[in-house]
Amino acid sequence: MLLISNGRVLNPASGSDAQRDILLDGDRIVGLAPHGQLADQARGAEIFDAKGLIVAPGFIDLHCHLREPGGESSETIETGTRAAAHGGFTAVCPMPNTRPVNDNASLTRSIVERAAAVSPVRVWPIGAASIGSKGEALAEIAAMKQAGIVAVSDDGHPIANAKLLRSVMDYCRELGLPVIDHCEDSSLFAGAVMREGKQSVRLGLRGMPAATESLCVARDVQVGELTRCRLHIAHLSARASLDLVRAAKARGLPVTCEVTPHHFTLIDEDVEYDSRYKMNPPLASREDREALIAGLADGAVDAIATDHAPHEPALKDVEFDKAPFGITGFETAIGLGLELVHAGKISLMRMVELFTSGPARVLGIERRIAENEPGDLTIFSTEHKWTFRAEESASKSRNSPFDGREFRGAPMATVVAGRIVYQR
Ligand code: DOR
Ligand code: ZN
């Protein structure tokens, strides 16, 4: 038994915010009560003193890259999930763009088995929509669902062919799986490495306009409407895309979206000739960032997702043009989320919702702290001061533009299935 004592327990699903003790037994929550009231029931339990800390349902990351199989020099399931635990995540959803691509049930099973052996957190894989994520033929989605996928995506690429997207969505509606699209119009993308604007001109780098993303979002919403399948827009970065999601939601369509910490924190003007600022979608304009923050605050955005995309130094330490897209994200996510809270842009409860019940709803599940619920908790401080040092990261990779950034607030303990898997 484990007693999480006297923390400030935030439960976005019910809106409750109160000092509570939480008792865990086995892999479940067995008690939730005002401080002191579980003393009898908790006799003999290990005690974690959460005084002064926030206790939230376990954080879920809808979007990450663990690189195994095929990219083990950048990350493995073991190192990536350890970084996730350090970042306060209790469950992560790895994208299928491994080598080979996770487009079949036997690979899905091997990822699930590997995770069961080495991962401190839950690993809920996402299966490819098309074979090899090539956008040509449907992957074996039903068999992958049997093996444990929680969603379908060709992340890294959009599902460019609308007819194929329609077929994927028809299947996924029947299977009850959301389709997650990496929205990008490849003709506008065409070799770009950052957002088009003054900064791309200044740096002499090829830019892409915001419409690269929003054109594809508009198409997806319309194909989604044909099928009534749940559609989730990955790493949404542009105001125009968010306006389309808002309009779809207003019409009652099952459309959701996620925003990454880097897109609500940085803008194109922050991009330096340094590949740690290269990711896809690229950092957007100031106006876009303000629109994303407004969406995080008012509910238009459903989840914060990291898009943790590790790349080993040998790949990333090259000219901007040649470097792969992507930055690490697990360990800085809570700190960056709290920057919005400290700045008064979103409430603490809303931030917790964006990491818990928000992403859970995208997956069609619930996340709350209550008796009989899974014993997954994220315990964090809103005040603890620390500096992120990429070289000290649990990830195998160091490609973060936030290296050296000072944070106010940090994950303090991660509890998965009733066990503390990380403690600061
Ligand atoms: O920045 C990115 N990195 N965007 C993607 O879509 C793919 C990802 C990766 O796999 O590195
Ligand atoms: Zn992507």
Coordinates of C-alpha atoms and ligand atoms in Angstrom, one line a residue:
M1 CA 0.0 0.0 0.0
L2 CA 1.1 3.6 -0.7
L3 CA -0.4 6.6 0.9
I4 CA -0.1 10.0 -0.9
S5 CA -0.5 12.2 2.1
N6 CA -1.9 15.7 2.3
G7 CA -1.5 16.9 -1.3
R8 CA -3.7 19.4 -3.1
V9 CA -5.7 16.9 -5.3
L10 CA -6.9 18.3 -8.6
N11 CA -9.5 16.4 -10.4
P12 CA -10.4 18.1 -13.7
A13 CA -13.1 15.5 -14.6
S14 CA -15.2 16.7 -11.6
G15 CA -13.6 20.1 -11.1
S16 CA -12.7 19.3 -7.5
D17 CA -9.7 20.9 -5.8
A18 CA -9.0 19.9 -2.2
Q19 CA -6.4 18.7 0.3
R20 CA -6.8 15.0 0.3
D21 CA -5.0 11.7 1.2
I22 CA -5.0 9.0 -1.5
L23 CA -4.5 5.4 -0.7
L24 CA -3.3 3.0 -3.3
D25 CA -3.3 -0.8 -3.0
G26 CA -2.2 -3.1 -5.7
D27 CA -2.6 -1.2 -9.0
R28 CA -5.7 0.7 -7.9
I29 CA -6.8 3.7 -5.9
V30 CA -8.7 2.4 -2.9
G31 CA -9.2 5.5 -0.8
L32 CA -9.6 9.3 -1.2
A33 CA -10.4 11.3 1.8
P34 CA -9.6 14.5 3.8
H35 CA -6.2 14.4 5.4
G36 CA -5.9 11.9 8.3
Q37 CA -9.2 10.1 7.7
L38 CA -7.6 7.1 6.0
A39 CA -5.2 6.4 8.9
D40 CA -6.7 3.1 10.0
Q41 CA -7.1 1.8 6.5
A42 CA -3.5 2.9 5.6
R43 CA -1.8 1.2 8.6
G44 CA 1.6 -0.1 7.4
A45 CA 1.5 1.7 4.1
E46 CA 4.5 3.5 2.5
I47 CA 3.9 7.2 2.9
F48 CA 4.7 9.9 0.4
D49 CA 4.4 13.3 1.9
A50 CA 2.7 15.5 -0.7
K51 CA 2.3 18.6 1.5
G52 CA 2.7 21.7 -0.7
L53 CA 2.4 19.6 -3.9
I54 CA -0.2 19.1 -6.6
V55 CA -1.5 15.6 -7.0
A56 CA -3.2 15.0 -10.4
P57 CA -4.4 12.0 -12.3
G58 CA -1.6 10.4 -14.3
F59 CA -0.5 12.6 -17.2
I60 CA -1.0 11.1 -20.7
D61 CA 1.2 12.1 -23.7
L62 CA -0.7 11.4 -26.9
H63 CA 2.2 12.0 -29.2
C64 CA 5.8 10.8 -28.9
H65 CA 8.6 9.0 -30.7
L66 CA 10.4 6.2 -28.9
R67 CA 12.5 5.1 -32.0
E68 CA 12.5 1.4 -31.2
P69 CA 12.8 -0.6 -33.4
G70 CA 15.3 0.9 -35.8
G71 CA 16.4 4.1 -34.2
E72 CA 18.0 2.8 -31.0
S73 CA 21.0 5.2 -31.3
S74 CA 18.6 8.1 -30.7
E75 CA 16.2 6.4 -28.2
T76 CA 14.9 3.1 -27.0
I77 CA 11.6 2.2 -25.4
E78 CA 13.6 1.9 -22.1
T79 CA 15.3 5.3 -22.3
G80 CA 12.3 7.2 -23.8
T81 CA 9.9 5.9 -21.2
R82 CA 12.3 6.7 -18.4
A83 CA 12.4 10.3 -19.7
A84 CA 8.6 10.2 -19.8
A85 CA 8.5 9.1 -16.1
H86 CA 11.0 11.9 -15.2
G87 CA 8.6 14.3 -17.0
G88 CA 5.6 13.2 -14.9
F89 CA 4.0 11.1 -17.6
T90 CA 2.3 7.9 -16.6
A91 CA 1.2 6.8 -20.1
V92 CA 2.7 7.7 -23.5
C93 CA 1.5 7.0 -27.1
P94 CA 4.4 6.3 -29.4
M95 CA 3.9 7.1 -33.1
P96 CA 4.4 4.3 -35.6
N97 CA 7.3 5.9 -37.6
T98 CA 9.8 3.4 -36.4
R99 CA 12.0 1.3 -38.8
P100 CA 10.2 -0.8 -39.8
V101 CA 6.9 1.1 -39.4
N102 CA 4.4 -0.2 -36.9
D103 CA 1.9 -1.1 -39.5
N104 CA 1.2 -4.7 -38.4
A105 CA 0.0 -6.7 -35.3
S106 CA 3.2 -8.6 -34.7
L107 CA 5.2 -5.4 -34.5
T108 CA 2.6 -3.8 -32.2
R109 CA 2.8 -6.9 -30.0
S110 CA 6.5 -6.7 -29.8
I111 CA 6.4 -3.1 -28.8
V112 CA 3.8 -3.9 -26.1
E113 CA 5.9 -6.8 -24.8
R114 CA 9.1 -4.8 -24.8
A115 CA 7.4 -2.0 -22.9
A116 CA 6.0 -4.4 -20.4
A117 CA 9.5 -5.6 -19.7
V118 CA 11.4 -2.3 -19.5
S119 CA 9.0 0.7 -19.3
P120 CA 8.2 2.4 -16.0
V121 CA 5.1 4.0 -17.6
R122 CA 2.2 2.7 -19.7
V123 CA 2.9 2.5 -23.4
W124 CA -0.1 2.7 -25.7
P125 CA 1.1 2.4 -29.3
I126 CA -0.4 4.2 -32.3
G127 CA -0.6 2.1 -35.4
A128 CA 0.1 3.2 -38.9
A129 CA -2.9 4.1 -41.1
S130 CA -1.2 2.8 -44.3
I131 CA 1.4 0.1 -45.0
G132 CA 4.8 1.6 -44.3
S133 CA 3.0 5.0 -43.8
K134 CA 3.4 5.3 -47.6
G135 CA -0.2 6.5 -48.1
E136 CA -1.0 3.8 -50.6
A137 CA -2.7 0.8 -49.0
L138 CA -4.5 0.3 -45.7
A139 CA -2.5 -1.2 -42.8
E140 CA -4.0 -4.1 -40.9
I141 CA -5.8 -1.8 -38.5
A142 CA -8.2 -4.3 -37.0
A143 CA -5.4 -6.8 -36.2
M144 CA -3.3 -4.0 -34.6
K145 CA -6.3 -3.0 -32.5
Q146 CA -6.4 -6.5 -31.2
A147 CA -2.7 -6.2 -30.4
G148 CA -3.1 -3.0 -28.5
I149 CA -3.1 0.2 -30.6
V150 CA -5.1 3.0 -29.2
A151 CA -5.2 5.2 -32.4
V152 CA -4.1 5.3 -36.0
S153 CA -1.7 7.8 -37.7
D154 CA 0.9 8.1 -40.4
D155 CA 2.6 10.8 -38.3
G156 CA 5.6 12.3 -40.0
H157 CA 3.5 12.4 -43.1
P158 CA -0.1 13.4 -43.7
I159 CA -2.5 10.9 -45.2
A160 CA -2.3 12.7 -48.5
N161 CA -4.9 10.8 -50.5
A162 CA -8.4 11.8 -49.5
K163 CA -9.9 8.6 -50.7
L164 CA -7.5 6.6 -48.6
L165 CA -8.2 8.9 -45.6
R166 CA -11.8 8.1 -46.1
S167 CA -11.2 4.4 -46.1
V168 CA -9.0 4.7 -43.0
M169 CA -11.7 6.7 -41.2
D170 CA -14.5 4.3 -42.3
Y171 CA -12.5 1.4 -40.7
C172 CA -11.6 3.4 -37.6
R173 CA -15.2 4.5 -37.0
E174 CA -16.2 0.8 -36.9
L175 CA -13.3 -0.1 -34.7
G176 CA -13.8 2.9 -32.4
L177 CA -10.3 4.3 -32.9
P178 CA -9.5 7.9 -33.5
V179 CA -7.5 8.9 -36.6
I180 CA -4.7 11.3 -35.8
D181 CA -3.4 13.2 -38.8
H182 CA -0.2 15.1 -39.2
C183 CA -1.6 17.9 -41.4
E184 CA 0.5 19.1 -44.2
D185 CA 0.0 20.0 -47.8
S186 CA 3.1 18.6 -49.5
S187 CA 3.1 21.0 -52.4
L188 CA 3.3 24.0 -50.1
F189 CA 5.7 22.2 -47.8
A190 CA 8.2 21.4 -50.7
G191 CA 11.6 21.4 -49.0
A192 CA 10.8 24.0 -46.4
V193 CA 12.6 23.9 -43.0
M194 CA 10.8 26.6 -41.1
R195 CA 7.8 29.0 -41.1
E196 CA 7.8 31.5 -44.0
G197 CA 8.3 35.0 -42.8
K198 CA 10.8 37.7 -42.0
Q199 CA 12.9 35.3 -40.0
S200 CA 13.1 32.7 -42.7
V201 CA 14.3 35.5 -45.1
R202 CA 16.8 36.8 -42.5
L203 CA 18.2 33.3 -42.0
G204 CA 18.1 32.4 -45.7
L205 CA 16.1 29.3 -45.0
R206 CA 13.2 28.0 -47.0
G207 CA 9.9 28.7 -45.3
M208 CA 6.4 27.3 -45.6
P209 CA 3.2 29.3 -44.9
A210 CA 0.6 28.5 -42.2
A211 CA -1.7 27.3 -45.0
T212 CA 0.6 24.2 -45.4
E213 CA -1.2 22.9 -42.3
S214 CA -4.6 24.5 -42.4
L215 CA -5.4 23.4 -46.0
C216 CA -5.0 19.8 -44.9
V217 CA -7.0 20.4 -41.7
A218 CA -9.9 21.8 -43.8
R219 CA -9.8 18.7 -46.0
D220 CA -9.6 16.4 -43.1
V221 CA -12.6 17.9 -41.4
Q222 CA -14.7 17.5 -44.5
V223 CA -13.6 13.8 -45.1
G224 CA -14.2 13.3 -41.4
E225 CA -17.7 14.6 -41.8
L226 CA -18.3 12.0 -44.5
T227 CA -17.4 9.2 -42.2
R228 CA -18.3 10.5 -38.7
C229 CA -15.0 9.0 -37.5
R230 CA -13.2 10.7 -34.6
L231 CA -10.5 13.0 -36.1
H232 CA -7.6 14.3 -34.0
I233 CA -5.3 16.9 -35.4
A234 CA -1.7 16.3 -34.3
H235 CA 0.6 19.2 -33.2
L236 CA -1.7 21.9 -34.4
S237 CA 0.3 25.1 -34.8
A238 CA -1.6 27.7 -36.8
R239 CA -4.5 30.1 -36.0
A240 CA -6.2 29.2 -39.3
S241 CA -6.2 25.5 -38.3
L242 CA -7.6 26.2 -34.9
D243 CA -10.4 28.2 -36.4
L244 CA -11.3 25.2 -38.5
V245 CA -11.3 22.9 -35.5
R246 CA -13.5 25.4 -33.6
A247 CA -16.0 25.6 -36.4
A248 CA -16.1 21.8 -36.7
K249 CA -16.7 21.5 -32.9
A250 CA -19.4 24.1 -33.1
R251 CA -21.1 21.9 -35.6
G252 CA -20.9 18.9 -33.3
L253 CA -18.3 17.0 -35.3
P254 CA -16.0 14.6 -33.4
V255 CA -12.9 16.7 -34.1
T256 CA -10.1 17.2 -31.5
C257 CA -6.6 18.7 -31.5
E258 CA -3.4 18.8 -29.5
V259 CA -0.8 21.6 -29.2
T260 CA 2.8 21.0 -28.2
P261 CA 4.7 23.0 -25.5
H262 CA 7.2 24.3 -28.0
H263 CA 4.4 25.8 -30.2
F264 CA 2.8 27.6 -27.2
T265 CA 6.2 28.8 -26.0
L266 CA 8.3 29.8 -29.0
I267 CA 7.7 31.5 -32.3
D268 CA 9.5 31.8 -35.6
E269 CA 11.4 34.9 -34.5
D270 CA 13.1 32.6 -31.9
V271 CA 14.5 30.3 -34.5
E272 CA 18.3 30.5 -34.8
Y273 CA 20.6 28.8 -37.2
D274 CA 20.7 25.9 -34.9
S275 CA 18.9 22.6 -35.6
R276 CA 17.4 22.5 -32.1
Y277 CA 14.9 24.9 -33.5
K278 CA 14.0 22.7 -36.4
M279 CA 10.8 20.7 -36.0
N280 CA 7.7 19.9 -38.0
P281 CA 5.4 21.7 -37.9
P282 CA 7.8 24.6 -37.5
L283 CA 7.5 27.3 -34.9
A284 CA 4.7 29.6 -36.0
S285 CA 4.1 33.3 -35.9
R286 CA 3.4 35.4 -32.7
E287 CA -0.2 35.8 -33.8
D288 CA -0.5 32.0 -34.2
R289 CA 1.0 31.4 -30.7
E290 CA -1.5 33.8 -29.2
A291 CA -4.4 32.0 -30.9
L292 CA -3.1 28.6 -29.5
I293 CA -2.9 30.0 -26.0
A294 CA -6.4 31.3 -26.3
G295 CA -7.5 27.8 -27.5
L296 CA -5.7 26.1 -24.6
A297 CA -7.5 28.5 -22.2
D298 CA -11.0 28.3 -23.6
G299 CA -11.3 24.5 -24.5
A300 CA -10.8 24.7 -28.3
V301 CA -7.6 22.7 -27.7
D302 CA -8.1 19.3 -26.1
A303 CA -4.6 18.2 -25.1
I304 CA -1.0 19.2 -24.7
A305 CA 1.2 16.6 -26.4
T306 CA 4.9 16.7 -26.4
D307 CA 5.8 15.3 -29.9
H308 CA 9.0 14.1 -28.1
A309 CA 11.2 13.5 -31.1
P310 CA 14.7 12.4 -30.1
H311 CA 17.5 12.5 -32.7
E312 CA 21.1 11.6 -31.7
P313 CA 23.8 14.3 -32.1
A314 CA 25.3 12.6 -35.2
L315 CA 22.1 13.3 -37.0
K316 CA 21.1 16.6 -35.5
D317 CA 24.5 18.4 -35.3
V318 CA 24.6 19.3 -39.0
E319 CA 23.5 22.2 -41.2
F320 CA 19.9 23.3 -40.5
D321 CA 18.8 22.2 -43.9
K322 CA 20.2 18.7 -43.5
A323 CA 19.1 18.0 -39.9
P324 CA 16.0 15.9 -39.2
F325 CA 12.9 17.6 -37.8
G326 CA 12.2 17.2 -34.1
I327 CA 13.0 18.0 -30.5
T328 CA 12.8 16.2 -27.2
G329 CA 9.9 17.1 -25.0
F330 CA 9.0 14.8 -22.1
E331 CA 11.1 16.5 -19.3
T332 CA 10.2 20.1 -20.1
A333 CA 6.5 19.7 -20.7
I334 CA 5.2 20.4 -17.2
G335 CA 7.6 23.3 -16.7
L336 CA 6.5 24.9 -19.9
G337 CA 2.8 24.3 -19.1
L338 CA 3.3 26.0 -15.7
E339 CA 4.8 29.0 -17.5
L340 CA 1.4 29.6 -18.9
V341 CA -0.2 29.2 -15.5
H342 CA 2.3 31.5 -13.8
A343 CA 1.7 34.1 -16.5
G344 CA -2.0 33.9 -15.8
K345 CA -2.8 32.7 -19.3
I346 CA -4.5 29.4 -18.2
S347 CA -5.7 28.1 -14.8
L348 CA -3.8 25.3 -13.0
M349 CA -6.9 23.1 -13.3
R350 CA -7.0 23.7 -17.0
M351 CA -3.4 22.8 -17.4
V352 CA -4.0 19.6 -15.5
E353 CA -7.0 18.9 -17.7
L354 CA -4.9 19.4 -20.9
F355 CA -2.5 16.6 -19.6
T356 CA -5.1 14.2 -18.2
S357 CA -8.8 14.1 -18.9
G358 CA -8.3 16.0 -22.2
P359 CA -6.0 13.5 -23.9
A360 CA -8.0 10.6 -22.2
R361 CA -11.2 11.8 -23.9
V362 CA -9.3 11.9 -27.3
L363 CA -8.7 8.2 -26.7
G364 CA -12.2 7.5 -25.5
I365 CA -11.3 6.8 -21.9
E366 CA -11.6 8.6 -18.6
R367 CA -8.9 9.8 -16.3
R368 CA -9.8 10.8 -12.7
I369 CA -8.8 10.2 -9.1
A370 CA -11.5 8.1 -7.5
E371 CA -11.8 4.7 -5.8
N372 CA -11.3 1.7 -8.1
E373 CA -9.6 3.9 -10.7
P374 CA -6.0 2.8 -11.9
G375 CA -3.3 4.0 -9.5
D376 CA -1.7 6.5 -11.8
L377 CA -0.8 9.9 -10.4
T378 CA 1.4 12.8 -11.4
I379 CA 2.7 14.7 -8.4
F380 CA 4.3 18.1 -9.1
S381 CA 5.4 21.3 -7.6
T382 CA 4.3 24.7 -9.0
E383 CA 7.2 26.4 -7.3
H384 CA 10.3 24.2 -7.3
K385 CA 13.1 26.1 -9.2
W386 CA 15.3 24.1 -11.4
T387 CA 17.3 24.3 -14.7
F388 CA 16.8 21.8 -17.5
R389 CA 20.2 20.4 -18.6
A390 CA 19.9 18.3 -21.8
E391 CA 23.1 16.4 -20.9
E392 CA 21.4 15.2 -17.7
S393 CA 18.3 14.0 -19.5
A394 CA 17.1 10.4 -19.2
S395 CA 16.6 10.5 -23.0
K396 CA 19.4 9.2 -25.2
S397 CA 19.1 12.5 -27.2
R398 CA 19.9 16.1 -26.3
N399 CA 18.1 18.0 -29.1
S400 CA 16.2 20.5 -27.1
P401 CA 16.0 24.3 -27.6
F402 CA 15.2 24.5 -23.8
D403 CA 18.6 23.3 -22.7
G404 CA 19.6 25.7 -19.9
R405 CA 16.1 27.1 -19.4
E406 CA 15.1 27.9 -15.8
F407 CA 11.8 26.6 -14.6
R408 CA 9.5 27.3 -11.7
G409 CA 7.7 24.1 -11.1
A410 CA 8.6 20.5 -11.7
P411 CA 7.4 16.9 -11.6
M412 CA 8.2 15.5 -8.2
A413 CA 6.9 12.0 -8.4
T414 CA 5.3 9.7 -10.9
V415 CA 3.1 6.9 -9.8
V416 CA 2.1 4.1 -12.2
A417 CA -0.2 1.3 -11.2
G418 CA 0.2 2.0 -7.5
R419 CA 4.0 2.2 -7.6
I420 CA 6.3 5.3 -7.5
V421 CA 8.3 4.9 -10.7
Y422 CA 10.1 8.2 -10.5
Q423 CA 10.9 10.5 -7.6
R424 CA 12.8 13.8 -7.9
Ligands
DOR1 O1 9.4 17.3 -35.7 C1 8.9 16.2 -36.0 N1 9.6 15.0 -35.7 N2 7.8 16.1 -36.7 C2 7.3 15.0 -37.2 O2 6.3 15.0 -37.8 C3 8.1 13.7 -37.0 C4 9.0 13.8 -35.9 C5 10.0 12.7 -35.9 O3 9.7 11.5 -36.1 O4 11.2 13.0 -35.6
ZN2 ZN 3.9 14.9 -36.9

